[in-house]
Amino acid sequence: MNLTERLGFLSALCGMLLVETTISSHADELSWPAITSQSRPWVWWWWPGSAVDPTNITRQLKLFQQAGLGGVQVTPIYGAKGWESHYLPYLGPEWMQMMNDTAGETRRLGLGMDMTLGTGWCFGGPTVSNQDANASVVVKTLSVAGGGKLEEKFNRVSTQALMAYSTDGQSVDLTRTISDEGEVNWIAPAGTWTVYAISQRPSGQKVKRAAPGGAGWMLNPLYPEAMRDWLRWFDQAFADYYGSKPQAVFQDSYEYRTDWSPDFLAQFEKLRGYKLQSELPALFSNEQDDRAARVKYDYRRTVSDIMAEQSEPIWIDWSHRHGFQTIYQAHGTPGNWLDLYGDADIPETEMFHNDRSILISKFASSATHTQGRQLTGAETGTWLAEHFTETLAGLKYLADDMFLSGVNHIYYHGCCYSPESAPWPGWVFYAATEMNPRNSIWHDVPALNTYVARCQSVLQSGKPDNDVLLYWPIADFWSNPSGRLQPMSVSQTDWFEDQPIGKTAHELLNHGYAFDYISDAQLLKAKVANGKIRMPGGDYQVVVVPECKYMPLETFKQLLALAEKGATVIFYNELPTDVSGLNNLENQRAAFANLKSKLSFKIKTRLVRGINQTAKLGLGQIECDNELWFPFGETMVYSGLSFIRRSFDDGWNYFIANRGETNFDGWITLGRAARSVIILDPMTGHSGVAASRQNAANSMEVHLQLAAGESVILRAFASKKVEGPAWTYRRTNGQPVEITGEWSVKFVQGGPTLPADYRTTKLASWTTFPDTNTQAFAGSADYSLTFDAPSGGNETYLLDLGSVCQSARVKLNGRDYGTFITPPFRVVVDNLKPKDNKLEVEATNVSANRIRDLDRHHVRWKYFNDINFVNVDYRPFDASNWPLTDSGLLGPVTLTPIEPGPTPESAN
């Protein structure tokens, strides 16, 4: 922000307020919840080659603890070249000893420890056989004329189905006619016949980035027996193990490549009620008709049901029997994410590079909320930016997006174990933010970690407080006659954005309605209490069904049953028009039509909110609306603010973020009826009683000041009138004055070497200093200046550092004003002397210039197996042609007189 921009912002501060209300203090209401290891951010901790030792484990864990991290998630991966003699085979005796040492050390240091089940990702390894490997279906078709026979031979063991279909709709199962020699004794009847031979083969997908001892096929998640077989590997490893263990085990996001299994046909018949063998042309041909759509829906639903109801519960139950909690990233699966996330103790989401959708990450938190879990994890920082250019500000904004999506358990992605003897930058991982003690940004990472911990201490307390259950009509998505499986990812989101659920979710979000997604299977567990829909995790005011064509009959029945018991169910525009799937279709359609016939709608045309059709049903009602409106939205969203809300015994906690580019100074109306409100600043830890007032509608209004990028916690009390120190609002009392004079610059920590001290009257990037060592330097420099206070005799000023690359610690006349990691880099100061004030600013840059220098000098630091080290575009990393990155304190540094504002007449 340049001086002109800051002048514009400061002039906008005029009218900001200071509220002085009471002098008595209620410490509990004004204080933060206790910070625990669980509320602190954790870090992904890769073990390259598992070449770890007790000394370096303890050294790094202490650094994590000192920086304010709460725990580690250990993932063994491929190793560093030249260190092969130090590799420890996964689950071998030495590896198990290192797991014991790490678990013991984390407990001693007050940290937590989770562990990937397996190495790299996904589940798999050397014990996975071809039979258990993730599989691709093999489809072979042959044409046989009437009177002809099959000349080809078939493997009787591997052929799962051999079916013949005529052009007039007849089918013949030839599977049992295959002889031991592979011949088929069958003469085709009159007409033209197409024969389908179905088998499978390993898809070729092996464990990605596997560690020594962990390489092999990925297992087949569509084959429950494969999961059981694989877990025996761990049973053997833990059979005689009595040491310390991690708290939880983890399964990474879905990167299996599988669409079939050895028992898929039997599973399909059991789950869908008819033989898939009779419909192979509909599944495997390119027909675009209704029958193909229905068969493919049944196929896709079967895939999802096998994973959610059989395969995933196997490893989760195994984990619980062995004393582990489970963490699961369900995104990427072709199944119903909500059901799969809901299987785990801690559903975990991620945002990938620029693909940062709050609405996508809400799938994980929705499962947490509806199923009554406590934590939603997030892989945070994956490809945040190009290596060594990531900033603490960027991580803070990403964490805010995670919090807004319902996440309350951040896992930085991440940090490599690295021996102390490894030259800078040490061992690094190719898809990480390099959140490690060797990266220069680590110097000020405690400020970020404290911010995250304060936020999470609030967001892990109480209960979610969402009003709307948004049904996911996945039947429409699965009833696409094209293709077979339809994977869904966090990066390619057309599966969401191009579907009615995406449109409806955006509408709810943009109008300030707090909601969770719900699946068909989860909806079947819903009950009604006092007119609200009760899920295991809490109560909701209403169920909203996006516009959809297809719906399972059992889901439609349940929605009507909920309404009969007192719930309100809203269909966007109209009721679904058909049932999904093929089995017993005519009877299902008849039952569906019968249910719809019981609904008698009355039509209302609303002047503002469009057309509403309402059908009373028992104690509740069914509505069809062409525009959604509820009386419980949070109108702050119309001012550019975002929120998430949780309840506690006497009120609500709001996390509110200004994720826009415009500063906010004004009143917001809360969607909950509160009597008093506390403001807590998670960046500084400050708190105070907010300026508040009742508006004409008797709703609580709160005054907020949030610069772009800032965030705050509101604690609203339903019945308690909290008294205590007021939250301080400020207004400007003059124009900014630039601090001038001679700056003394001293480089205090970093490398590869400390540049020479420097004195200057003009602030600029330190890469322009005479000592060219600054062009390779990553670390911190102390800027100090002695100056006189501006004339006018003001006691309080807004100190604005201007441009900082990339973080700063500030002292004035010996008082520590804290660490600043995001713009605007400013702080209120009140200890100026008339003359000889000493300002000290310790600025820290990113490591971009240092890594650039290594590549320009062809220093070998990328010496890892497997993928080695790539850039954000997955190409070999080379920083040698990067321009120099601005570093240090660039200013201009200004002081603006400020004063407390008057108490607003309408504030309580």
PDB file of N, CA, C and O in Angstrom, residues 221-222 254 258 297 299-309 312 328 330-341 363 472 474 477-478 484-489 495 519:
ATOM      1  N   PRO A 221      -9.868 -50.424  -3.469  1.00  0.00           N
ATOM      2  CA  PRO A 221     -10.872 -50.017  -2.476  1.00  0.00           C
ATOM      3  C   PRO A 221     -12.271 -50.527  -2.788  1.00  0.00           C
ATOM      4  O   PRO A 221     -13.169 -50.389  -1.956  1.00  0.00           O
ATOM      5  N   LEU A 222     -12.457 -51.110  -3.978  1.00  0.00           N
ATOM      6  CA  LEU A 222     -13.760 -51.702  -4.308  1.00  0.00           C
ATOM      7  C   LEU A 222     -13.833 -53.171  -3.923  1.00  0.00           C
ATOM      8  O   LEU A 222     -14.842 -53.830  -4.188  1.00  0.00           O
ATOM      9  N   TYR A 254      -7.916 -39.654  -2.499  1.00  0.00           N
ATOM     10  CA  TYR A 254      -8.128 -40.788  -3.395  1.00  0.00           C
ATOM     11  C   TYR A 254      -7.364 -40.586  -4.703  1.00  0.00           C
ATOM     12  O   TYR A 254      -7.703 -39.714  -5.503  1.00  0.00           O
ATOM     13  N   THR A 258      -9.152 -47.423 -10.199  1.00  0.00           N
ATOM     14  CA  THR A 258      -9.865 -48.701 -10.152  1.00  0.00           C
ATOM     15  C   THR A 258     -11.315 -48.509 -10.528  1.00  0.00           C
ATOM     16  O   THR A 258     -11.919 -47.468 -10.208  1.00  0.00           O
ATOM     17  N   TYR A 297     -26.026 -45.282 -13.251  1.00  0.00           N
ATOM     18  CA  TYR A 297     -26.304 -44.807 -11.893  1.00  0.00           C
ATOM     19  C   TYR A 297     -26.136 -45.944 -10.899  1.00  0.00           C
ATOM     20  O   TYR A 297     -25.480 -45.794  -9.853  1.00  0.00           O
ATOM     21  N   TYR A 299     -24.413 -48.655 -11.188  1.00  0.00           N
ATOM     22  CA  TYR A 299     -22.992 -49.029 -11.122  1.00  0.00           C
ATOM     23  C   TYR A 299     -22.236 -48.054 -10.215  1.00  0.00           C
ATOM     24  O   TYR A 299     -21.477 -48.468  -9.319  1.00  0.00           O
ATOM     25  N   ARG A 300     -22.429 -46.780 -10.424  1.00  0.00           N
ATOM     26  CA  ARG A 300     -21.701 -45.768  -9.641  1.00  0.00           C
ATOM     27  C   ARG A 300     -22.124 -45.804  -8.177  1.00  0.00           C
ATOM     28  O   ARG A 300     -21.292 -45.642  -7.272  1.00  0.00           O
ATOM     29  N   ARG A 301     -23.394 -46.007  -7.937  1.00  0.00           N
ATOM     30  CA  ARG A 301     -23.851 -46.087  -6.546  1.00  0.00           C
ATOM     31  C   ARG A 301     -23.272 -47.318  -5.863  1.00  0.00           C
ATOM     32  O   ARG A 301     -22.913 -47.263  -4.678  1.00  0.00           O
ATOM     33  N   THR A 302     -23.158 -48.408  -6.607  1.00  0.00           N
ATOM     34  CA  THR A 302     -22.578 -49.613  -6.026  1.00  0.00           C
ATOM     35  C   THR A 302     -21.123 -49.394  -5.650  1.00  0.00           C
ATOM     36  O   THR A 302     -20.668 -49.806  -4.568  1.00  0.00           O
ATOM     37  N   VAL A 303     -20.376 -48.733  -6.521  1.00  0.00           N
ATOM     38  CA  VAL A 303     -18.986 -48.392  -6.205  1.00  0.00           C
ATOM     39  C   VAL A 303     -18.924 -47.605  -4.899  1.00  0.00           C
ATOM     40  O   VAL A 303     -18.119 -47.882  -4.003  1.00  0.00           O
ATOM     41  N   SER A 304     -19.773 -46.602  -4.776  1.00  0.00           N
ATOM     42  CA  SER A 304     -19.782 -45.771  -3.576  1.00  0.00           C
ATOM     43  C   SER A 304     -20.163 -46.577  -2.339  1.00  0.00           C
ATOM     44  O   SER A 304     -19.531 -46.464  -1.285  1.00  0.00           O
ATOM     45  N   ASP A 305     -21.205 -47.401  -2.473  1.00  0.00           N
ATOM     46  CA  ASP A 305     -21.669 -48.174  -1.315  1.00  0.00           C
ATOM     47  C   ASP A 305     -20.615 -49.169  -0.836  1.00  0.00           C
ATOM     48  O   ASP A 305     -20.448 -49.366   0.379  1.00  0.00           O
ATOM     49  N   ILE A 306     -19.901 -49.808  -1.768  1.00  0.00           N
ATOM     50  CA  ILE A 306     -18.861 -50.755  -1.356  1.00  0.00           C
ATOM     51  C   ILE A 306     -17.801 -50.038  -0.530  1.00  0.00           C
ATOM     52  O   ILE A 306     -17.371 -50.528   0.531  1.00  0.00           O
ATOM     53  N   MET A 307     -17.364 -48.870  -1.008  1.00  0.00           N
ATOM     54  CA  MET A 307     -16.338 -48.137  -0.272  1.00  0.00           C
ATOM     55  C   MET A 307     -16.863 -47.639   1.073  1.00  0.00           C
ATOM     56  O   MET A 307     -16.223 -47.829   2.113  1.00  0.00           O
ATOM     57  N   ALA A 308     -18.017 -46.992   1.075  1.00  0.00           N
ATOM     58  CA  ALA A 308     -18.512 -46.349   2.294  1.00  0.00           C
ATOM     59  C   ALA A 308     -19.024 -47.331   3.334  1.00  0.00           C
ATOM     60  O   ALA A 308     -18.907 -47.081   4.536  1.00  0.00           O
ATOM     61  N   GLU A 309     -19.593 -48.455   2.886  1.00  0.00           N
ATOM     62  CA  GLU A 309     -20.233 -49.378   3.818  1.00  0.00           C
ATOM     63  C   GLU A 309     -19.412 -50.624   4.116  1.00  0.00           C
ATOM     64  O   GLU A 309     -19.712 -51.346   5.062  1.00  0.00           O
ATOM     65  N   GLU A 312     -14.035 -49.012   3.641  1.00  0.00           N
ATOM     66  CA  GLU A 312     -13.541 -48.005   4.580  1.00  0.00           C
ATOM     67  C   GLU A 312     -13.826 -48.392   6.030  1.00  0.00           C
ATOM     68  O   GLU A 312     -12.952 -48.237   6.889  1.00  0.00           O
ATOM     69  N   TYR A 328      -9.364 -39.114   7.445  1.00  0.00           N
ATOM     70  CA  TYR A 328      -9.622 -39.594   6.088  1.00  0.00           C
ATOM     71  C   TYR A 328      -9.894 -38.424   5.153  1.00  0.00           C
ATOM     72  O   TYR A 328     -10.740 -37.578   5.422  1.00  0.00           O
ATOM     73  N   ALA A 330     -11.534 -37.965   1.858  1.00  0.00           N
ATOM     74  CA  ALA A 330     -12.409 -38.687   0.926  1.00  0.00           C
ATOM     75  C   ALA A 330     -12.465 -38.037  -0.448  1.00  0.00           C
ATOM     76  O   ALA A 330     -12.971 -38.647  -1.389  1.00  0.00           O
ATOM     77  N   HIS A 331     -11.967 -36.800  -0.568  1.00  0.00           N
ATOM     78  CA  HIS A 331     -12.067 -36.131  -1.856  1.00  0.00           C
ATOM     79  C   HIS A 331     -11.221 -36.858  -2.906  1.00  0.00           C
ATOM     80  O   HIS A 331     -10.206 -37.460  -2.600  1.00  0.00           O
ATOM     81  N   GLY A 332     -11.692 -36.777  -4.118  1.00  0.00           N
ATOM     82  CA  GLY A 332     -11.069 -37.506  -5.210  1.00  0.00           C
ATOM     83  C   GLY A 332     -11.773 -38.806  -5.525  1.00  0.00           C
ATOM     84  O   GLY A 332     -11.621 -39.348  -6.624  1.00  0.00           O
ATOM     85  N   THR A 333     -12.547 -39.326  -4.564  1.00  0.00           N
ATOM     86  CA  THR A 333     -13.230 -40.590  -4.810  1.00  0.00           C
ATOM     87  C   THR A 333     -14.375 -40.377  -5.792  1.00  0.00           C
ATOM     88  O   THR A 333     -14.955 -39.291  -5.864  1.00  0.00           O
ATOM     89  N   PRO A 334     -14.743 -41.436  -6.528  1.00  0.00           N
ATOM     90  CA  PRO A 334     -15.947 -41.358  -7.353  1.00  0.00           C
ATOM     91  C   PRO A 334     -17.202 -41.660  -6.550  1.00  0.00           C
ATOM     92  O   PRO A 334     -18.302 -41.693  -7.102  1.00  0.00           O
ATOM     93  N   GLY A 335     -17.043 -41.895  -5.248  1.00  0.00           N
ATOM     94  CA  GLY A 335     -18.173 -42.205  -4.385  1.00  0.00           C
ATOM     95  C   GLY A 335     -18.755 -40.953  -3.759  1.00  0.00           C
ATOM     96  O   GLY A 335     -18.337 -39.826  -4.043  1.00  0.00           O
ATOM     97  N   ASN A 336     -19.731 -41.143  -2.888  1.00  0.00           N
ATOM     98  CA  ASN A 336     -20.359 -40.026  -2.198  1.00  0.00           C
ATOM     99  C   ASN A 336     -19.434 -39.551  -1.088  1.00  0.00           C
ATOM    100  O   ASN A 336     -19.261 -40.215  -0.070  1.00  0.00           O
ATOM    101  N   TRP A 337     -18.835 -38.386  -1.301  1.00  0.00           N
ATOM    102  CA  TRP A 337     -17.869 -37.873  -0.333  1.00  0.00           C
ATOM    103  C   TRP A 337     -18.449 -37.799   1.070  1.00  0.00           C
ATOM    104  O   TRP A 337     -17.749 -38.068   2.056  1.00  0.00           O
ATOM    105  N   LEU A 338     -19.691 -37.379   1.185  1.00  0.00           N
ATOM    106  CA  LEU A 338     -20.276 -37.169   2.510  1.00  0.00           C
ATOM    107  C   LEU A 338     -20.319 -38.462   3.307  1.00  0.00           C
ATOM    108  O   LEU A 338     -20.012 -38.480   4.504  1.00  0.00           O
ATOM    109  N   ASP A 339     -20.677 -39.559   2.651  1.00  0.00           N
ATOM    110  CA  ASP A 339     -20.717 -40.850   3.341  1.00  0.00           C
ATOM    111  C   ASP A 339     -19.321 -41.299   3.730  1.00  0.00           C
ATOM    112  O   ASP A 339     -19.104 -41.859   4.813  1.00  0.00           O
ATOM    113  N   LEU A 340     -18.361 -41.070   2.839  1.00  0.00           N
ATOM    114  CA  LEU A 340     -16.992 -41.513   3.095  1.00  0.00           C
ATOM    115  C   LEU A 340     -16.315 -40.661   4.157  1.00  0.00           C
ATOM    116  O   LEU A 340     -15.675 -41.178   5.081  1.00  0.00           O
ATOM    117  N   TYR A 341     -16.430 -39.343   4.061  1.00  0.00           N
ATOM    118  CA  TYR A 341     -15.924 -38.482   5.130  1.00  0.00           C
ATOM    119  C   TYR A 341     -16.564 -38.875   6.464  1.00  0.00           C
ATOM    120  O   TYR A 341     -15.909 -38.888   7.509  1.00  0.00           O
ATOM    121  N   PHE A 363     -17.697 -29.968   2.296  1.00  0.00           N
ATOM    122  CA  PHE A 363     -18.136 -31.361   2.301  1.00  0.00           C
ATOM    123  C   PHE A 363     -17.544 -32.100   3.499  1.00  0.00           C
ATOM    124  O   PHE A 363     -18.215 -32.913   4.130  1.00  0.00           O
ATOM    125  N   TRP A 472     -27.623 -33.279  -1.204  1.00  0.00           N
ATOM    126  CA  TRP A 472     -26.806 -33.452  -2.410  1.00  0.00           C
ATOM    127  C   TRP A 472     -27.523 -34.434  -3.336  1.00  0.00           C
ATOM    128  O   TRP A 472     -27.513 -35.647  -3.079  1.00  0.00           O
ATOM    129  N   ILE A 474     -27.059 -36.415  -5.721  1.00  0.00           N
ATOM    130  CA  ILE A 474     -26.006 -37.057  -6.507  1.00  0.00           C
ATOM    131  C   ILE A 474     -26.583 -38.005  -7.551  1.00  0.00           C
ATOM    132  O   ILE A 474     -25.903 -38.368  -8.521  1.00  0.00           O
ATOM    133  N   PHE A 477     -26.203 -36.525 -10.937  1.00  0.00           N
ATOM    134  CA  PHE A 477     -24.826 -36.589 -11.425  1.00  0.00           C
ATOM    135  C   PHE A 477     -24.469 -38.000 -11.857  1.00  0.00           C
ATOM    136  O   PHE A 477     -23.815 -38.211 -12.891  1.00  0.00           O
ATOM    137  N   TRP A 478     -24.913 -38.982 -11.086  1.00  0.00           N
ATOM    138  CA  TRP A 478     -24.602 -40.378 -11.397  1.00  0.00           C
ATOM    139  C   TRP A 478     -25.448 -40.931 -12.546  1.00  0.00           C
ATOM    140  O   TRP A 478     -25.148 -42.013 -13.061  1.00  0.00           O
ATOM    141  N   ARG A 484     -18.083 -44.066 -17.383  1.00  0.00           N
ATOM    142  CA  ARG A 484     -18.433 -44.978 -16.287  1.00  0.00           C
ATOM    143  C   ARG A 484     -18.244 -44.248 -14.961  1.00  0.00           C
ATOM    144  O   ARG A 484     -19.142 -43.575 -14.500  1.00  0.00           O
ATOM    145  N   LEU A 485     -17.072 -44.371 -14.348  1.00  0.00           N
ATOM    146  CA  LEU A 485     -16.877 -43.651 -13.093  1.00  0.00           C
ATOM    147  C   LEU A 485     -16.668 -42.169 -13.363  1.00  0.00           C
ATOM    148  O   LEU A 485     -16.129 -41.775 -14.395  1.00  0.00           O
ATOM    149  N   GLN A 486     -17.078 -41.367 -12.405  1.00  0.00           N
ATOM    150  CA  GLN A 486     -16.968 -39.919 -12.537  1.00  0.00           C
ATOM    151  C   GLN A 486     -16.229 -39.359 -11.319  1.00  0.00           C
ATOM    152  O   GLN A 486     -16.852 -38.896 -10.366  1.00  0.00           O
ATOM    153  N   PRO A 487     -14.907 -39.399 -11.339  1.00  0.00           N
ATOM    154  CA  PRO A 487     -14.150 -38.892 -10.191  1.00  0.00           C
ATOM    155  C   PRO A 487     -14.438 -37.420  -9.940  1.00  0.00           C
ATOM    156  O   PRO A 487     -14.734 -36.655 -10.858  1.00  0.00           O
ATOM    157  N   MET A 488     -14.336 -37.047  -8.677  1.00  0.00           N
ATOM    158  CA  MET A 488     -14.565 -35.663  -8.265  1.00  0.00           C
ATOM    159  C   MET A 488     -13.346 -35.215  -7.467  1.00  0.00           C
ATOM    160  O   MET A 488     -12.853 -35.953  -6.627  1.00  0.00           O
ATOM    161  N   SER A 489     -12.863 -34.025  -7.732  1.00  0.00           N
ATOM    162  CA  SER A 489     -11.642 -33.562  -7.072  1.00  0.00           C
ATOM    163  C   SER A 489     -11.844 -32.158  -6.526  1.00  0.00           C
ATOM    164  O   SER A 489     -12.832 -31.483  -6.821  1.00  0.00           O
ATOM    165  N   TRP A 495     -17.970 -30.946 -11.512  1.00  0.00           N
ATOM    166  CA  TRP A 495     -18.936 -31.881 -10.930  1.00  0.00           C
ATOM    167  C   TRP A 495     -19.828 -31.200  -9.901  1.00  0.00           C
ATOM    168  O   TRP A 495     -20.932 -31.673  -9.604  1.00  0.00           O
ATOM    169  N   SER A 519     -26.165 -36.276   2.632  1.00  0.00           N
ATOM    170  CA  SER A 519     -26.309 -37.304   1.602  1.00  0.00           C
ATOM    171  C   SER A 519     -27.616 -38.064   1.783  1.00  0.00           C
ATOM    172  O   SER A 519     -28.314 -37.920   2.799  1.00  0.00           O
TER     173      SER A 519
END
